[in-house]
Amino acid sequence: MTCCLVRDLLPLYIEGDCETETERYISRHLDTCGECKRVYHMMKEPLDFGEAEMKAPDGYEDEERRFQERYYGRLLTNAACMFGAVFLIMLALKLLN
């Protein structure tokens, strides 16, 4: 088996998704080829991404607070207007009957 083919099959070999005959071929090749064995061990070890913390840009908290005040202020105003409109319609219907 060529190194190129073995390297293409290494992810399947690591996950155990190869046929048993293919696994035997790859295993034999890894015993004889140091470069493919190095690639195999490199692929098998887990990646460490670390604890990358993202920091908010300067002034983010103030901008977030202003946005929430505007958004929820409009939401409250719209809800009060809708409640008032429904109340007036119900009052008008009651007075007409």
N, C-alpha and C. Protein backbone atom coordinates (compact mmCIF):
# COMPACT_ATOMS: atom_id res chain seq x y z
N MET A 1 0.85 -1.17 0.00
CA MET A 1 0.00 0.00 0.00
C MET A 1 0.89 1.24 0.00
N THR A 2 0.53 2.24 -0.77
CA THR A 2 1.34 3.44 -0.82
C THR A 2 1.04 4.34 0.37
N CYS A 3 2.03 5.17 0.69
CA CYS A 3 1.86 6.09 1.83
C CYS A 3 0.68 7.03 1.62
N CYS A 4 0.50 7.48 0.39
CA CYS A 4 -0.59 8.42 0.09
C CYS A 4 -1.94 7.78 0.40
N LEU A 5 -2.12 6.55 0.01
CA LEU A 5 -3.38 5.85 0.26
C LEU A 5 -3.58 5.60 1.75
N VAL A 6 -2.51 5.22 2.44
CA VAL A 6 -2.62 4.97 3.88
C VAL A 6 -3.00 6.25 4.61
N ARG A 7 -2.38 7.36 4.24
CA ARG A 7 -2.69 8.64 4.90
C ARG A 7 -4.13 9.06 4.64
N ASP A 8 -4.65 8.74 3.46
CA ASP A 8 -6.06 9.04 3.18
C ASP A 8 -6.99 8.20 4.05
N LEU A 9 -6.56 6.97 4.36
CA LEU A 9 -7.41 6.07 5.13
C LEU A 9 -7.21 6.18 6.64
N LEU A 10 -6.20 6.93 7.08
CA LEU A 10 -5.91 7.02 8.52
C LEU A 10 -7.10 7.51 9.36
N PRO A 11 -7.85 8.53 8.94
CA PRO A 11 -9.00 8.94 9.77
C PRO A 11 -10.01 7.80 9.98
N LEU A 12 -10.27 7.03 8.92
CA LEU A 12 -11.19 5.89 9.05
C LEU A 12 -10.58 4.82 9.95
N TYR A 13 -9.28 4.61 9.82
CA TYR A 13 -8.58 3.62 10.64
C TYR A 13 -8.63 4.01 12.12
N ILE A 14 -8.42 5.28 12.41
CA ILE A 14 -8.44 5.76 13.79
C ILE A 14 -9.84 5.60 14.39
N GLU A 15 -10.86 5.90 13.61
CA GLU A 15 -12.24 5.80 14.10
C GLU A 15 -12.75 4.36 14.12
N GLY A 16 -12.01 3.45 13.50
CA GLY A 16 -12.43 2.05 13.46
C GLY A 16 -13.50 1.78 12.43
N ASP A 17 -13.54 2.59 11.38
CA ASP A 17 -14.57 2.45 10.35
C ASP A 17 -14.08 1.70 9.11
N CYS A 18 -12.89 1.12 9.17
CA CYS A 18 -12.34 0.37 8.03
C CYS A 18 -12.76 -1.10 8.12
N GLU A 19 -12.71 -1.75 6.98
CA GLU A 19 -12.88 -3.20 6.95
C GLU A 19 -11.70 -3.83 7.66
N THR A 20 -11.88 -5.04 8.17
CA THR A 20 -10.80 -5.70 8.91
C THR A 20 -9.57 -5.93 8.04
N GLU A 21 -9.78 -6.26 6.78
CA GLU A 21 -8.64 -6.48 5.89
C GLU A 21 -7.87 -5.19 5.65
N THR A 22 -8.61 -4.09 5.49
CA THR A 22 -7.96 -2.79 5.31
C THR A 22 -7.20 -2.40 6.57
N GLU A 23 -7.77 -2.67 7.73
CA GLU A 23 -7.07 -2.38 8.99
C GLU A 23 -5.76 -3.14 9.09
N ARG A 24 -5.78 -4.40 8.65
CA ARG A 24 -4.54 -5.19 8.69
C ARG A 24 -3.49 -4.60 7.77
N TYR A 25 -3.88 -4.20 6.56
CA TYR A 25 -2.93 -3.59 5.63
C TYR A 25 -2.33 -2.31 6.22
N ILE A 26 -3.20 -1.48 6.78
CA ILE A 26 -2.72 -0.22 7.35
C ILE A 26 -1.81 -0.49 8.54
N SER A 27 -2.18 -1.44 9.37
CA SER A 27 -1.36 -1.78 10.54
C SER A 27 0.01 -2.26 10.11
N ARG A 28 0.06 -3.12 9.10
CA ARG A 28 1.36 -3.59 8.58
C ARG A 28 2.18 -2.44 8.02
N HIS A 29 1.51 -1.56 7.30
CA HIS A 29 2.23 -0.43 6.72
C HIS A 29 2.78 0.48 7.81
N LEU A 30 2.00 0.72 8.86
CA LEU A 30 2.47 1.57 9.96
C LEU A 30 3.65 0.94 10.68
N ASP A 31 3.72 -0.39 10.71
CA ASP A 31 4.86 -1.06 11.33
C ASP A 31 6.15 -0.85 10.54
N THR A 32 6.02 -0.66 9.23
CA THR A 32 7.22 -0.54 8.39
C THR A 32 7.55 0.89 8.00
N CYS A 33 6.59 1.80 8.03
CA CYS A 33 6.82 3.17 7.55
C CYS A 33 6.80 4.14 8.73
N GLY A 34 7.95 4.70 9.04
CA GLY A 34 8.06 5.62 10.17
C GLY A 34 7.32 6.92 9.96
N GLU A 35 7.33 7.44 8.73
CA GLU A 35 6.66 8.71 8.44
C GLU A 35 5.14 8.59 8.60
N CYS A 36 4.57 7.52 8.09
CA CYS A 36 3.12 7.31 8.24
C CYS A 36 2.77 7.06 9.71
N LYS A 37 3.66 6.38 10.43
CA LYS A 37 3.43 6.14 11.85
C LYS A 37 3.43 7.46 12.62
N ARG A 38 4.33 8.37 12.24
CA ARG A 38 4.37 9.69 12.88
C ARG A 38 3.08 10.46 12.60
N VAL A 39 2.61 10.42 11.35
CA VAL A 39 1.36 11.09 10.99
C VAL A 39 0.19 10.46 11.76
N TYR A 40 0.20 9.15 11.89
CA TYR A 40 -0.85 8.44 12.63
C TYR A 40 -0.90 8.91 14.08
N HIS A 41 0.25 8.96 14.74
CA HIS A 41 0.28 9.40 16.15
C HIS A 41 -0.13 10.87 16.28
N MET A 42 0.26 11.67 15.30
CA MET A 42 -0.12 13.08 15.32
C MET A 42 -1.64 13.23 15.18
N MET A 43 -2.25 12.42 14.31
CA MET A 43 -3.70 12.50 14.12
C MET A 43 -4.46 11.92 15.30
N LYS A 44 -3.86 10.97 15.99
CA LYS A 44 -4.55 10.29 17.08
C LYS A 44 -4.60 11.13 18.35
N GLU A 45 -3.58 11.96 18.58
CA GLU A 45 -3.58 12.73 19.82
C GLU A 45 -4.59 13.87 19.73
N PRO A 46 -5.29 14.14 20.83
CA PRO A 46 -6.33 15.17 20.82
C PRO A 46 -5.73 16.57 20.69
N LEU A 47 -6.47 17.44 20.07
CA LEU A 47 -6.04 18.83 19.92
C LEU A 47 -6.37 19.60 21.19
N ASP A 48 -5.48 20.48 21.59
CA ASP A 48 -5.70 21.31 22.77
C ASP A 48 -5.91 22.74 22.31
N PHE A 49 -7.14 23.20 22.41
CA PHE A 49 -7.45 24.57 22.01
C PHE A 49 -7.27 25.54 23.16
N GLY A 50 -7.06 25.02 24.35
CA GLY A 50 -6.84 25.88 25.51
C GLY A 50 -8.13 26.54 25.95
N GLU A 51 -7.97 27.43 26.87
CA GLU A 51 -9.11 28.17 27.42
C GLU A 51 -9.07 29.60 26.88
N ALA A 52 -9.35 29.74 25.62
CA ALA A 52 -9.32 31.06 25.00
C ALA A 52 -10.55 31.85 25.45
N GLU A 53 -10.31 32.90 26.19
CA GLU A 53 -11.40 33.76 26.66
C GLU A 53 -11.47 34.98 25.75
N MET A 54 -12.67 35.28 25.32
CA MET A 54 -12.85 36.48 24.51
C MET A 54 -13.22 37.62 25.43
N LYS A 55 -12.57 38.74 25.24
CA LYS A 55 -12.89 39.92 26.03
C LYS A 55 -13.76 40.85 25.20
N ALA A 56 -14.73 41.43 25.85
CA ALA A 56 -15.59 42.39 25.17
C ALA A 56 -14.80 43.66 24.91
N PRO A 57 -15.07 44.33 23.80
CA PRO A 57 -14.37 45.58 23.52
C PRO A 57 -14.71 46.65 24.55
N ASP A 58 -13.85 47.64 24.65
CA ASP A 58 -14.08 48.74 25.59
C ASP A 58 -15.40 49.44 25.27
N GLY A 59 -16.16 49.74 26.28
CA GLY A 59 -17.42 50.43 26.11
C GLY A 59 -18.58 49.52 25.74
N TYR A 60 -18.35 48.23 25.68
CA TYR A 60 -19.41 47.30 25.28
C TYR A 60 -20.56 47.30 26.28
N GLU A 61 -20.22 47.31 27.57
CA GLU A 61 -21.26 47.25 28.60
C GLU A 61 -22.18 48.47 28.51
N ASP A 62 -21.59 49.66 28.31
CA ASP A 62 -22.40 50.87 28.20
C ASP A 62 -23.29 50.82 26.97
N GLU A 63 -22.74 50.38 25.85
CA GLU A 63 -23.52 50.29 24.62
C GLU A 63 -24.65 49.26 24.77
N GLU A 64 -24.36 48.15 25.42
CA GLU A 64 -25.38 47.13 25.66
C GLU A 64 -26.50 47.67 26.53
N ARG A 65 -26.15 48.41 27.58
CA ARG A 65 -27.15 48.99 28.48
C ARG A 65 -28.02 49.99 27.73
N ARG A 66 -27.40 50.86 26.91
CA ARG A 66 -28.18 51.84 26.14
C ARG A 66 -29.12 51.14 25.16
N PHE A 67 -28.62 50.10 24.51
CA PHE A 67 -29.47 49.36 23.58
C PHE A 67 -30.68 48.76 24.29
N GLN A 68 -30.45 48.13 25.45
CA GLN A 68 -31.55 47.51 26.18
C GLN A 68 -32.55 48.55 26.66
N GLU A 69 -32.06 49.71 27.10
CA GLU A 69 -32.98 50.76 27.54
C GLU A 69 -33.85 51.23 26.39
N ARG A 70 -33.24 51.43 25.20
CA ARG A 70 -34.02 51.87 24.04
C ARG A 70 -35.01 50.78 23.61
N TYR A 71 -34.55 49.54 23.53
CA TYR A 71 -35.39 48.45 23.06
C TYR A 71 -36.56 48.21 24.00
N TYR A 72 -36.26 48.03 25.28
CA TYR A 72 -37.33 47.73 26.23
C TYR A 72 -38.21 48.95 26.49
N GLY A 73 -37.66 50.15 26.34
CA GLY A 73 -38.47 51.36 26.45
C GLY A 73 -39.51 51.41 25.35
N ARG A 74 -39.09 51.14 24.11
CA ARG A 74 -40.02 51.11 22.99
C ARG A 74 -41.03 49.98 23.15
N LEU A 75 -40.56 48.85 23.62
CA LEU A 75 -41.45 47.71 23.81
C LEU A 75 -42.54 48.04 24.83
N LEU A 76 -42.16 48.68 25.92
CA LEU A 76 -43.12 49.06 26.95
C LEU A 76 -44.10 50.11 26.42
N THR A 77 -43.59 51.08 25.66
CA THR A 77 -44.45 52.11 25.07
C THR A 77 -45.46 51.49 24.11
N ASN A 78 -44.99 50.59 23.25
CA ASN A 78 -45.90 49.93 22.30
C ASN A 78 -46.95 49.09 23.02
N ALA A 79 -46.54 48.39 24.07
CA ALA A 79 -47.50 47.57 24.82
C ALA A 79 -48.54 48.46 25.49
N ALA A 80 -48.12 49.59 26.05
CA ALA A 80 -49.07 50.51 26.70
C ALA A 80 -50.04 51.08 25.68
N CYS A 81 -49.55 51.43 24.49
CA CYS A 81 -50.43 51.96 23.44
C CYS A 81 -51.45 50.91 22.99
N MET A 82 -50.99 49.68 22.82
CA MET A 82 -51.91 48.61 22.41
C MET A 82 -52.97 48.37 23.49
N PHE A 83 -52.55 48.35 24.74
CA PHE A 83 -53.50 48.16 25.84
C PHE A 83 -54.51 49.29 25.85
N GLY A 84 -54.03 50.52 25.68
CA GLY A 84 -54.93 51.68 25.67
C GLY A 84 -55.91 51.61 24.51
N ALA A 85 -55.43 51.22 23.33
CA ALA A 85 -56.31 51.13 22.17
C ALA A 85 -57.39 50.07 22.38
N VAL A 86 -57.00 48.92 22.88
CA VAL A 86 -57.98 47.85 23.13
C VAL A 86 -58.98 48.30 24.19
N PHE A 87 -58.50 48.97 25.23
CA PHE A 87 -59.38 49.46 26.29
C PHE A 87 -60.38 50.46 25.73
N LEU A 88 -59.92 51.40 24.90
CA LEU A 88 -60.82 52.40 24.32
C LEU A 88 -61.84 51.76 23.39
N ILE A 89 -61.43 50.78 22.61
CA ILE A 89 -62.36 50.09 21.71
C ILE A 89 -63.43 49.36 22.53
N MET A 90 -63.00 48.69 23.58
CA MET A 90 -63.96 47.97 24.42
C MET A 90 -64.90 48.95 25.12
N LEU A 91 -64.39 50.09 25.56
CA LEU A 91 -65.21 51.11 26.21
C LEU A 91 -66.22 51.68 25.22
N ALA A 92 -65.77 51.95 24.00
CA ALA A 92 -66.67 52.48 22.97
C ALA A 92 -67.76 51.47 22.64
N LEU A 93 -67.42 50.21 22.52
CA LEU A 93 -68.42 49.18 22.23
C LEU A 93 -69.42 49.05 23.37
N LYS A 94 -68.95 49.18 24.58
CA LYS A 94 -69.84 49.08 25.75
C LYS A 94 -70.81 50.26 25.78
N LEU A 95 -70.31 51.45 25.44
CA LEU A 95 -71.16 52.64 25.46
C LEU A 95 -72.18 52.63 24.33
N LEU A 96 -71.85 52.00 23.19
CA LEU A 96 -72.76 51.96 22.06
C LEU A 96 -73.90 50.96 22.28
N ASN A 97 -73.70 49.99 23.11
CA ASN A 97 -74.75 48.99 23.34
C ASN A 97 -75.66 49.38 24.41
